[in-house]
Amino acid sequence: DVVMTQSPLSLPVTLGQPASISCRSSQSLVYSDGNTYLNWFQQRPGQSPRRLIYKVSNRDSGVPDRFSGSGSGTDFTLKISRVEAEDVGVYYCMQGTHWPSWTFGQGTKVEIK
Amino acid sequence: EVQLVQSGAEVKKPGESLKISCKGSGYSFTSYWIGWVRQMPGKGLEWMGIIYPGDSDTRYSPSFQGQVTISADKSISTAYLQWSSLKASDTAMYYCARHPSMVGGEADYWGQGTLVTVSS
């Protein structure tokens, strides 16, 4: 299986300050069609996961533009430009390139200092 | 509006069987894949498998192959996850999610989750 490693696992942030989460894969996530299938999901406390970003940097409809994704190959980053209270939760990266098992990172817990 | 509505919480004993459901609405149910994800208490997300309701093509993560069965009834726009003999270690929240394609893992809509508790 492709291993997805996130860091940090815990991220205390001051309101209004930026936050950054790293995600590294054990193999390149470039698929045979040329796309890189790296997704980011947010899971707020007590809620279902919600997709924020797909194909590395494509933001979903309704996702605030303070969220951005970047990276290539095996190294990826989710950035929040200015953290708001509603951003508290756990963030997961997930690779959708390597079959038969898509894999998630361990999750990064974002909390307010 | 796209919605995935899952069946309610279950409390079962070890060795019992169980089938939970995920009903899609607001889109063409037979044109998208439905995947299942496990979240054990206090833990992260694990992808279990996926089904295409249009033709019931089903794929499993190796970790879950043989442990669960995924199925779908397109006539009622519902996907299922079932166990023939539950174990205490199956205690978890289970989510279904819609996938536009079998490639990419791009789960764009999620159900509210079904909590399964297995205890003697």
GROMACS .gro file of C-alpha atoms in nm:
model
  233
    1ASP     CA    1   0.000   0.000   0.000
    2VAL     CA    2   0.101   0.359  -0.056
    3VAL     CA    3   0.172   0.520   0.280
    4MET     CA    4   0.058   0.878   0.334
    5THR     CA    5   0.243   1.065   0.607
    6GLN     CA    6   0.108   1.392   0.742
    7SER     CA    7   0.282   1.645   0.960
    8PRO     CA    8   0.229   1.785   1.206
    9LEU     CA    9  -0.034   1.561   1.366
   10SER     CA   10  -0.143   1.842   1.596
   11LEU     CA   11  -0.150   2.208   1.495
   12PRO     CA   12  -0.248   2.477   1.747
   13VAL     CA   13  -0.306   2.803   1.563
   14THR     CA   14  -0.394   3.156   1.666
   15LEU     CA   15  -0.709   3.296   1.505
   16GLY     CA   16  -0.624   3.496   1.197
   17GLN     CA   17  -0.284   3.334   1.156
   18PRO     CA   18  -0.182   3.100   0.873
   19ALA     CA   19  -0.158   2.722   0.901
   20SER     CA   20   0.015   2.466   0.685
   21ILE     CA   21  -0.015   2.086   0.673
   22SER     CA   22   0.229   1.863   0.490
   23CYS     CA   23   0.141   1.532   0.328
   24ARG     CA   24   0.400   1.299   0.178
   25SER     CA   25   0.335   0.979  -0.014
   26SER     CA   26   0.564   0.675  -0.031
   27GLN     CA   27   0.522   0.666  -0.411
   28SER     CA   28   0.456   0.922  -0.679
   29LEU     CA   29   0.087   1.005  -0.713
   30VAL     CA   30   0.101   1.082  -1.084
   31TYR     CA   31  -0.150   0.855  -1.256
   32SER     CA   32  -0.119   0.709  -1.606
   33ASP     CA   33  -0.360   0.975  -1.738
   34GLY     CA   34  -0.123   1.251  -1.624
   35ASN     CA   35  -0.337   1.362  -1.332
   36THR     CA   36  -0.226   1.359  -0.969
   37TYR     CA   37  -0.504   1.231  -0.748
   38LEU     CA   38  -0.438   1.389  -0.413
   39ASN     CA   39  -0.743   1.498  -0.213
   40TRP     CA   40  -0.785   1.689   0.113
   41PHE     CA   41  -1.077   1.630   0.347
   42GLN     CA   42  -1.191   1.822   0.654
   43GLN     CA   43  -1.371   1.653   0.941
   44ARG     CA   44  -1.519   1.893   1.192
   45PRO     CA   45  -1.597   1.755   1.540
   46GLY     CA   46  -1.896   1.522   1.528
   47GLN     CA   47  -1.939   1.559   1.153
   48SER     CA   48  -1.882   1.355   0.841
   49PRO     CA   49  -1.574   1.425   0.632
   50ARG     CA   50  -1.606   1.694   0.365
   51ARG     CA   51  -1.391   1.723   0.056
   52LEU     CA   52  -1.202   2.052   0.032
   53ILE     CA   53  -0.950   1.997  -0.246
   54TYR     CA   54  -0.916   1.743  -0.529
   55LYS     CA   55  -0.640   1.682  -0.784
   56VAL     CA   56  -0.390   1.864  -0.559
   57SER     CA   57  -0.518   2.217  -0.595
   58ASN     CA   58  -0.881   2.226  -0.713
   59ARG     CA   59  -1.100   2.379  -0.445
   60ASP     CA   60  -1.453   2.245  -0.408
   61SER     CA   61  -1.754   2.470  -0.452
   62GLY     CA   62  -1.837   2.650  -0.129
   63VAL     CA   63  -1.489   2.606   0.018
   64PRO     CA   64  -1.349   2.943   0.130
   65ASP     CA   65  -1.060   3.073  -0.075
   66ARG     CA   66  -0.841   3.087   0.236
   67PHE     CA   67  -0.788   2.714   0.173
   68SER     CA   68  -0.535   2.621  -0.094
   69GLY     CA   69  -0.359   2.305  -0.202
   70SER     CA   70  -0.027   2.265  -0.375
   71GLY     CA   71   0.246   2.015  -0.448
   72SER     CA   72   0.351   1.749  -0.694
   73GLY     CA   73   0.486   1.397  -0.714
   74THR     CA   74   0.514   1.288  -0.352
   75ASP     CA   75   0.500   1.616  -0.157
   76PHE     CA   76   0.182   1.811  -0.097
   77THR     CA   77   0.062   2.094   0.123
   78LEU     CA   78  -0.268   2.230   0.246
   79LYS     CA   79  -0.258   2.591   0.355
   80ILE     CA   80  -0.510   2.801   0.542
   81SER     CA   81  -0.422   3.166   0.493
   82ARG     CA   82  -0.603   3.295   0.801
   83VAL     CA   83  -0.749   3.042   1.042
   84GLU     CA   84  -1.106   3.098   1.157
   85ALA     CA   85  -1.291   2.928   1.443
   86GLU     CA   86  -1.493   2.714   1.199
   87ASP     CA   87  -1.169   2.558   1.067
   88VAL     CA   88  -1.122   2.354   1.385
   89GLY     CA   89  -1.118   1.984   1.306
   90VAL     CA   90  -0.908   1.707   1.159
   91TYR     CA   91  -0.766   1.731   0.809
   92TYR     CA   92  -0.682   1.424   0.602
   93CYS     CA   93  -0.497   1.388   0.277
   94MET     CA   94  -0.590   1.089   0.063
   95GLN     CA   95  -0.433   0.941  -0.246
   96GLY     CA   96  -0.663   0.813  -0.519
   97THR     CA   97  -0.393   0.711  -0.767
   98HIS     CA   98  -0.286   0.368  -0.654
   99TRP     CA   99  -0.534   0.089  -0.672
  100PRO     CA  100  -0.657  -0.140  -0.513
  101SER     CA  101  -0.640   0.060  -0.199
  102TRP     CA  102  -0.677   0.433  -0.172
  103THR     CA  103  -0.509   0.549   0.145
  104PHE     CA  104  -0.553   0.836   0.389
  105GLY     CA  105  -0.295   1.015   0.595
  106GLN     CA  106  -0.317   0.984   0.975
  107GLY     CA  107  -0.495   1.317   1.006
  108THR     CA  108  -0.386   1.655   1.141
  109LYS     CA  109  -0.585   1.804   1.426
  110VAL     CA  110  -0.620   2.183   1.395
  111GLU     CA  111  -0.716   2.365   1.712
  112ILE     CA  112  -0.724   2.724   1.828
  113LYS     CA  113  -0.457   2.836   2.074
  114GLU     CA  114  -2.963   1.853  -0.393
  115VAL     CA  115  -2.736   1.550  -0.371
  116GLN     CA  116  -2.793   1.353  -0.052
  117LEU     CA  117  -2.668   1.025   0.090
  118VAL     CA  118  -2.879   0.910   0.383
  119GLN     CA  119  -2.752   0.621   0.589
  120SER     CA  120  -2.941   0.385   0.815
  121GLY     CA  121  -2.944   0.431   1.189
  122ALA     CA  122  -2.708   0.320   1.463
  123GLU     CA  123  -2.684  -0.051   1.539
  124VAL     CA  124  -2.592  -0.244   1.852
  125LYS     CA  125  -2.506  -0.608   1.787
  126LYS     CA  126  -2.345  -0.906   1.957
  127PRO     CA  127  -2.035  -1.082   1.830
  128GLY     CA  128  -2.122  -1.344   1.570
  129GLU     CA  129  -2.440  -1.168   1.455
  130SER     CA  130  -2.496  -1.053   1.099
  131LEU     CA  131  -2.565  -0.696   0.991
  132LYS     CA  132  -2.650  -0.498   0.679
  133ILE     CA  133  -2.638  -0.118   0.678
  134SER     CA  134  -2.760   0.102   0.398
  135CYS     CA  135  -2.689   0.425   0.212
  136LYS     CA  136  -2.967   0.579   0.000
  137GLY     CA  137  -2.875   0.829  -0.269
  138SER     CA  138  -3.099   1.103  -0.402
  139GLY     CA  139  -3.075   1.419  -0.609
  140TYR     CA  140  -2.857   1.261  -0.879
  141SER     CA  141  -2.841   0.964  -1.115
  142PHE     CA  142  -2.759   0.685  -0.870
  143THR     CA  143  -2.645   0.447  -1.144
  144SER     CA  144  -2.390   0.691  -1.287
  145TYR     CA  145  -2.165   0.730  -0.982
  146TRP     CA  146  -1.969   0.494  -0.763
  147ILE     CA  147  -2.046   0.455  -0.392
  148GLY     CA  148  -1.757   0.391  -0.156
  149TRP     CA  149  -1.748   0.289   0.210
  150VAL     CA  150  -1.508   0.425   0.472
  151ARG     CA  151  -1.445   0.300   0.826
  152GLN     CA  152  -1.354   0.519   1.123
  153MET     CA  153  -1.278   0.328   1.440
  154PRO     CA  154  -1.331   0.512   1.771
  155GLY     CA  155  -1.090   0.803   1.799
  156LYS     CA  156  -0.902   0.695   1.486
  157GLY     CA  157  -0.857   0.801   1.125
  158LEU     CA  158  -1.029   0.710   0.800
  159GLU     CA  159  -0.986   0.381   0.615
  160TRP     CA  160  -1.119   0.317   0.268
  161MET     CA  161  -1.298  -0.020   0.248
  162GLY     CA  162  -1.434  -0.066  -0.102
  163ILE     CA  163  -1.648   0.072  -0.379
  164ILE     CA  164  -1.940  -0.028  -0.599
  165TYR     CA  165  -2.085   0.097  -0.926
  166PRO     CA  166  -2.462   0.057  -0.889
  167GLY     CA  167  -2.511   0.066  -1.264
  168ASP     CA  168  -2.366  -0.282  -1.308
  169SER     CA  169  -2.270  -0.382  -0.950
  170ASP     CA  170  -1.897  -0.382  -1.033
  171THR     CA  171  -1.738  -0.401  -0.687
  172ARG     CA  172  -1.381  -0.354  -0.568
  173TYR     CA  173  -1.242  -0.408  -0.219
  174SER     CA  174  -0.940  -0.283  -0.033
  175PRO     CA  175  -0.723  -0.590   0.042
  176SER     CA  176  -0.764  -0.517   0.413
  177PHE     CA  177  -1.139  -0.567   0.389
  178GLN     CA  178  -1.165  -0.830   0.116
  179GLY     CA  179  -1.352  -1.129   0.257
  180GLN     CA  180  -1.446  -0.941   0.574
  181VAL     CA  181  -1.745  -0.747   0.438
  182THR     CA  182  -1.976  -0.752   0.137
  183ILE     CA  183  -2.074  -0.444  -0.059
  184SER     CA  184  -2.386  -0.451  -0.273
  185ALA     CA  185  -2.642  -0.220  -0.429
  186ASP     CA  186  -3.006  -0.219  -0.537
  187LYS     CA  187  -3.036   0.035  -0.814
  188SER     CA  188  -3.415   0.007  -0.819
  189ILE     CA  189  -3.425   0.185  -0.483
  190SER     CA  190  -3.100   0.384  -0.518
  191THR     CA  191  -2.945   0.214  -0.218
  192ALA     CA  192  -2.602   0.071  -0.147
  193TYR     CA  193  -2.526  -0.173   0.134
  194LEU     CA  194  -2.242  -0.286   0.356
  195GLN     CA  195  -2.285  -0.616   0.530
  196TRP     CA  196  -2.117  -0.853   0.770
  197SER     CA  197  -2.197  -1.222   0.814
  198SER     CA  198  -2.035  -1.257   1.155
  199LEU     CA  199  -1.951  -0.941   1.348
  200LYS     CA  200  -1.651  -0.905   1.577
  201ALA     CA  201  -1.591  -0.655   1.854
  202SER     CA  202  -1.324  -0.500   1.632
  203ASP     CA  203  -1.595  -0.404   1.379
  204THR     CA  204  -1.713  -0.138   1.624
  205ALA     CA  205  -1.679   0.185   1.428
  206MET     CA  206  -1.851   0.463   1.240
  207TYR     CA  207  -1.909   0.373   0.876
  208TYR     CA  208  -1.952   0.635   0.607
  209CYS     CA  209  -2.068   0.603   0.250
  210ALA     CA  210  -1.950   0.853  -0.008
  211ARG     CA  211  -2.020   0.926  -0.373
  212HIS     CA  212  -1.735   0.900  -0.624
  213PRO     CA  213  -1.761   1.052  -0.973
  214SER     CA  214  -1.518   0.793  -1.103
  215MET     CA  215  -1.342   0.472  -1.007
  216VAL     CA  216  -1.019   0.666  -1.045
  217GLY     CA  217  -0.910   0.934  -0.807
  218GLY     CA  218  -1.082   0.869  -0.475
  219GLU     CA  219  -1.263   1.197  -0.521
  220ALA     CA  220  -1.548   1.140  -0.275
  221ASP     CA  221  -1.753   1.453  -0.328
  222TYR     CA  222  -2.061   1.384  -0.111
  223TRP     CA  223  -2.075   1.188   0.214
  224GLY     CA  224  -2.347   1.027   0.420
  225GLN     CA  225  -2.399   1.118   0.784
  226GLY     CA  226  -2.244   0.794   0.906
  227THR     CA  227  -2.376   0.478   1.073
  228LEU     CA  228  -2.238   0.387   1.415
  229VAL     CA  229  -2.201   0.013   1.462
  230THR     CA  230  -2.135  -0.115   1.813
  231VAL     CA  231  -2.049  -0.481   1.863
  232SER     CA  232  -2.047  -0.591   2.225
  233SER     CA  233  -2.140  -0.897   2.425
   0.00000   0.00000   0.00000
